[in-house]
């Protein structure tokens, strides 16, 4: 069979599949998807939410007393006296969301609308992201803050619109997290920066060249200065924090092998800076040669260190002499495992090629610090010393990045569950796949390990996180993140992101929150849980000292790439693993001295090795590996997320766990909160949320039906959306969803303790307005409360007790 014939056969089969699914939807409007999901239409009216689902009351218009600063490892407001460090300081946590690219520059009427929406949904902060990525000359509809002229040339309309947006956010009690360098890509001919070799292209955002090329750094400082001035941000109470450089460091670039491919003037420039560093440290190149036993001198001088040379630290000095021909798997079979005691290994490598690698890591760290120092000084000159600053996310360099960020005020990190994979072309919106995984299963260790990079002396923020559409467990991400951040006493969460500003469509759109009904209905309760301290922070605390030597070793072992270096070290050296994070507030102490105590608070294990049920002190948080599920039971909040619990594992404390019926897939997110400021046991007006999967509509299908998740190219374990009819030659349906939006029906029974004699349950529509009350058959009165049965097409309910 020829390739052409095979191709035609493939396209015919795919078209047949699409038409077959369409016909099935026409014959059966109440279409039940794979996994026994029963769908119903539900779209949240973000502009007209009734009081019971409106959480705007947590915010107030910001003024000078709301300026933010850092104290005792957390964010605080200065209070009415306007002075930091006084008795009226008040702590603040940020429950935020990102705007990206064109979404930062709405028209004035839309700016006010967005600010009101976000306030009602419980947010108190907005991250202004990708301001600099798109170059836009349009004054009618700016898509970026910079024009196509030489950098930095500002789009005046974008500046005006962004200032209007900040004012609108401030009026609704929403702070701003300003991002500086995110996506701008320097143009050598236009910006007069160091030229590239013939045929080469500037990498995205100029990563990592912008961190060491002198003119690029100077131009970035000018951009920062002008941006802060033109937006009039000096003493601006709405400006809560600044991120200097998104997802990029020289150390992180080296760990990922990005510096290995440098050529031409950029390779020479980095090499010259490396040689100057060597001379400052060792006095003479010959001294370095003697110390390293092989200084790699060429006619060009001391050459840069390749990332692959880090293997010397793992497998010994003989590695480069010939062991490179072996795979790492083969070498591990020989018993050359990564050493557990990094402090000792650091001492072993004080001479030889290993020392050369360690020196190079220190050199890169110092360059990162120099870059951040320039930006920090520029920012401080414009807005003063109070404003909290961070450099970049810890994942882009690992704990070794703490040295470069010594002068930064807070620690930032990102976290995603089931990020899209693009098998052929990056961001092909009709050729992608996901694992359909869960933060409570596949993402659980990674989430808890975020605590491993926290600095015990600084606020901790996760400025990007999501479990994006069409992941069927995406409703769990907001309540789970809020619960764990509250238990760990973190300081900020920012969902990525709100809306695509090019389209302004309230329909699920990859990472888009607006229109994602399954997440929208969980937002307000999740915000209140985190912002109002409805779950107590864990009482136990553990701080692990990581000396400069250990941090350097982890950086040289490329901990920032795999994430395995630090977890493996903590496990082998101290017996600490991700499970400890469920029982104790965990953080690192990034000491400046080489020798210090190893650990504060012993790494006790308050669980048995065969225990699949985790129960945090006070039992406010519980987790089961067998669901998996996460549950919380506190005075003002009750939470469940995950899969049906096994009856054999239930305990007395589990009477509040939902009992899923056999109709669905025994999965759901259940949130219950008081809406009359009384504890749940006394409350007479409550809000209940029952949320599950979210999907959009198959375009062209008549009657309308939900779009289905299918295996990507028939591959088990990989999922995508069924193709659109007009793009049947592509393997995936578009990530740009089509209205209407559909939600998974969650049939479930719940128990609510109450002394009241009467209870009324009102399903709510998309605006949170009462519909007809559930029939009496949905309620069974028990001696100590009510058993409530839900099998209705609505994700939220108002419960009234008399």
mmCIF file of C-alpha atoms in Angstrom, residues 521-645:
data_model
loop_
_atom_site.group_PDB
_atom_site.id
_atom_site.type_symbol
_atom_site.label_atom_id
_atom_site.label_comp_id
_atom_site.label_asym_id
_atom_site.label_seq_id
_atom_site.Cartn_x
_atom_site.Cartn_y
_atom_site.Cartn_z
ATOM 1 C CA UNK A 521 -17.956 27.383 41.103
ATOM 2 C CA UNK A 522 -15.091 26.363 43.433
ATOM 3 C CA UNK A 523 -13.318 29.725 43.368
ATOM 4 C CA UNK A 524 -15.046 31.733 46.088
ATOM 5 C CA UNK A 525 -14.990 28.986 48.717
ATOM 6 C CA UNK A 526 -11.340 28.174 47.907
ATOM 7 C CA UNK A 527 -10.452 31.859 48.227
ATOM 8 C CA UNK A 528 -12.171 32.184 51.601
ATOM 9 C CA UNK A 529 -10.477 29.007 52.850
ATOM 10 C CA UNK A 530 -7.036 30.441 52.088
ATOM 11 C CA UNK A 531 -7.482 34.153 52.662
ATOM 12 C CA UNK A 532 -9.503 33.875 55.880
ATOM 13 C CA UNK A 533 -7.345 31.155 57.498
ATOM 14 C CA UNK A 534 -10.301 28.757 57.661
ATOM 15 C CA UNK A 535 -7.826 25.877 57.854
ATOM 16 C CA UNK A 536 -5.230 26.259 60.574
ATOM 17 C CA UNK A 537 -1.536 26.080 59.628
ATOM 18 C CA UNK A 538 0.107 22.876 60.788
ATOM 19 C CA UNK A 539 1.435 23.285 64.308
ATOM 20 C CA UNK A 540 4.663 21.324 63.792
ATOM 21 C CA UNK A 541 7.524 23.029 61.960
ATOM 22 C CA UNK A 542 10.724 21.749 60.414
ATOM 23 C CA UNK A 543 13.575 23.821 58.987
ATOM 24 C CA UNK A 544 16.466 22.076 57.250
ATOM 25 C CA UNK A 545 19.801 23.848 56.940
ATOM 26 C CA UNK A 546 21.230 23.746 53.434
ATOM 27 C CA UNK A 547 24.759 25.114 53.539
ATOM 28 C CA UNK A 548 26.323 26.934 50.566
ATOM 29 C CA UNK A 549 28.440 23.845 49.857
ATOM 30 C CA UNK A 550 25.384 21.566 49.615
ATOM 31 C CA UNK A 551 23.492 24.102 47.497
ATOM 32 C CA UNK A 552 26.432 24.384 45.099
ATOM 33 C CA UNK A 553 26.662 20.602 44.813
ATOM 34 C CA UNK A 554 22.942 20.331 44.088
ATOM 35 C CA UNK A 555 23.243 23.082 41.481
ATOM 36 C CA UNK A 556 26.170 21.302 39.843
ATOM 37 C CA UNK A 557 24.217 18.034 39.865
ATOM 38 C CA UNK A 558 21.505 19.879 37.921
ATOM 39 C CA UNK A 559 18.866 19.636 40.619
ATOM 40 C CA UNK A 560 16.840 22.339 38.897
ATOM 41 C CA UNK A 561 16.215 20.067 35.904
ATOM 42 C CA UNK A 562 15.082 16.746 37.309
ATOM 43 C CA UNK A 563 13.920 17.888 40.716
ATOM 44 C CA UNK A 564 15.252 14.555 41.939
ATOM 45 C CA UNK A 565 18.482 15.799 43.484
ATOM 46 C CA UNK A 566 17.088 17.646 46.491
ATOM 47 C CA UNK A 567 14.281 15.152 47.321
ATOM 48 C CA UNK A 568 16.753 12.269 47.080
ATOM 49 C CA UNK A 569 19.262 14.118 49.273
ATOM 50 C CA UNK A 570 16.690 14.978 51.952
ATOM 51 C CA UNK A 571 15.461 11.395 51.971
ATOM 52 C CA UNK A 572 18.867 9.756 52.189
ATOM 53 C CA UNK A 573 20.473 12.258 54.542
ATOM 54 C CA UNK A 574 17.625 13.120 56.901
ATOM 55 C CA UNK A 575 14.823 10.659 56.200
ATOM 56 C CA UNK A 576 12.584 13.487 55.004
ATOM 57 C CA UNK A 577 10.250 12.899 52.067
ATOM 58 C CA UNK A 578 7.202 14.582 50.570
ATOM 59 C CA UNK A 579 4.905 12.901 53.104
ATOM 60 C CA UNK A 580 6.390 15.027 55.895
ATOM 61 C CA UNK A 581 4.867 18.084 54.214
ATOM 62 C CA UNK A 582 1.407 16.776 55.097
ATOM 63 C CA UNK A 583 2.315 16.701 58.789
ATOM 64 C CA UNK A 584 4.637 19.641 59.333
ATOM 65 C CA UNK A 585 5.368 23.060 57.912
ATOM 66 C CA UNK A 586 8.600 22.515 56.034
ATOM 67 C CA UNK A 587 11.154 25.021 54.769
ATOM 68 C CA UNK A 588 14.862 25.386 54.109
ATOM 69 C CA UNK A 589 17.332 27.636 55.906
ATOM 70 C CA UNK A 590 19.722 28.923 53.247
ATOM 71 C CA UNK A 591 22.673 29.689 55.493
ATOM 72 C CA UNK A 592 25.590 31.837 54.390
ATOM 73 C CA UNK A 593 28.009 29.874 56.553
ATOM 74 C CA UNK A 594 29.412 26.530 55.460
ATOM 75 C CA UNK A 595 29.047 24.784 58.799
ATOM 76 C CA UNK A 596 25.746 24.747 60.668
ATOM 77 C CA UNK A 597 23.365 22.406 62.388
ATOM 78 C CA UNK A 598 21.742 20.026 59.959
ATOM 79 C CA UNK A 599 18.099 20.187 60.945
ATOM 80 C CA UNK A 600 15.770 21.977 63.332
ATOM 81 C CA UNK A 601 13.116 19.615 64.687
ATOM 82 C CA UNK A 602 13.876 15.939 64.096
ATOM 83 C CA UNK A 603 12.368 14.295 61.038
ATOM 84 C CA UNK A 604 9.908 12.181 62.972
ATOM 85 C CA UNK A 605 7.386 10.031 61.113
ATOM 86 C CA UNK A 606 3.939 10.335 62.696
ATOM 87 C CA UNK A 607 2.639 7.491 60.550
ATOM 88 C CA UNK A 608 3.202 3.799 60.118
ATOM 89 C CA UNK A 609 4.859 2.579 56.943
ATOM 90 C CA UNK A 610 1.814 0.554 55.864
ATOM 91 C CA UNK A 611 -0.671 3.360 56.580
ATOM 92 C CA UNK A 612 -2.512 4.473 53.438
ATOM 93 C CA UNK A 613 -4.500 7.036 55.428
ATOM 94 C CA UNK A 614 -2.775 10.285 56.362
ATOM 95 C CA UNK A 615 -4.216 12.438 59.133
ATOM 96 C CA UNK A 616 -2.627 15.768 59.945
ATOM 97 C CA UNK A 617 -2.457 16.931 63.584
ATOM 98 C CA UNK A 618 -5.880 18.164 64.645
ATOM 99 C CA UNK A 619 -7.446 16.061 61.847
ATOM 100 C CA UNK A 620 -8.430 19.153 59.840
ATOM 101 C CA UNK A 621 -6.795 17.574 56.777
ATOM 102 C CA UNK A 622 -6.940 13.911 55.805
ATOM 103 C CA UNK A 623 -5.663 12.128 52.724
ATOM 104 C CA UNK A 624 -6.209 8.608 51.423
ATOM 105 C CA UNK A 625 -3.916 6.947 48.910
ATOM 106 C CA UNK A 626 -6.593 4.399 47.978
ATOM 107 C CA UNK A 627 -8.999 6.963 46.470
ATOM 108 C CA UNK A 628 -7.119 9.003 46.217
ATOM 109 C CA UNK A 629 -8.984 11.723 48.072
ATOM 110 C CA UNK A 630 -8.312 14.765 50.237
ATOM 111 C CA UNK A 631 -10.737 15.861 52.945
ATOM 112 C CA UNK A 632 -10.868 18.812 55.309
ATOM 113 C CA UNK A 633 -13.222 19.415 58.190
ATOM 114 C CA UNK A 634 -12.945 22.731 60.023
ATOM 115 C CA UNK A 635 -15.281 25.152 61.743
ATOM 116 C CA UNK A 636 -16.297 27.079 58.618
ATOM 117 C CA UNK A 637 -15.321 24.773 55.754
ATOM 118 C CA UNK A 638 -15.805 21.169 54.716
ATOM 119 C CA UNK A 639 -13.925 19.859 51.704
ATOM 120 C CA UNK A 640 -13.685 16.648 49.755
ATOM 121 C CA UNK A 641 -11.892 16.116 46.456
ATOM 122 C CA UNK A 642 -11.178 12.818 44.775
ATOM 123 C CA UNK A 643 -12.612 9.382 44.218
ATOM 124 C CA UNK A 644 -15.030 7.283 46.202
ATOM 125 C CA UNK A 645 -13.645 6.051 49.509
#
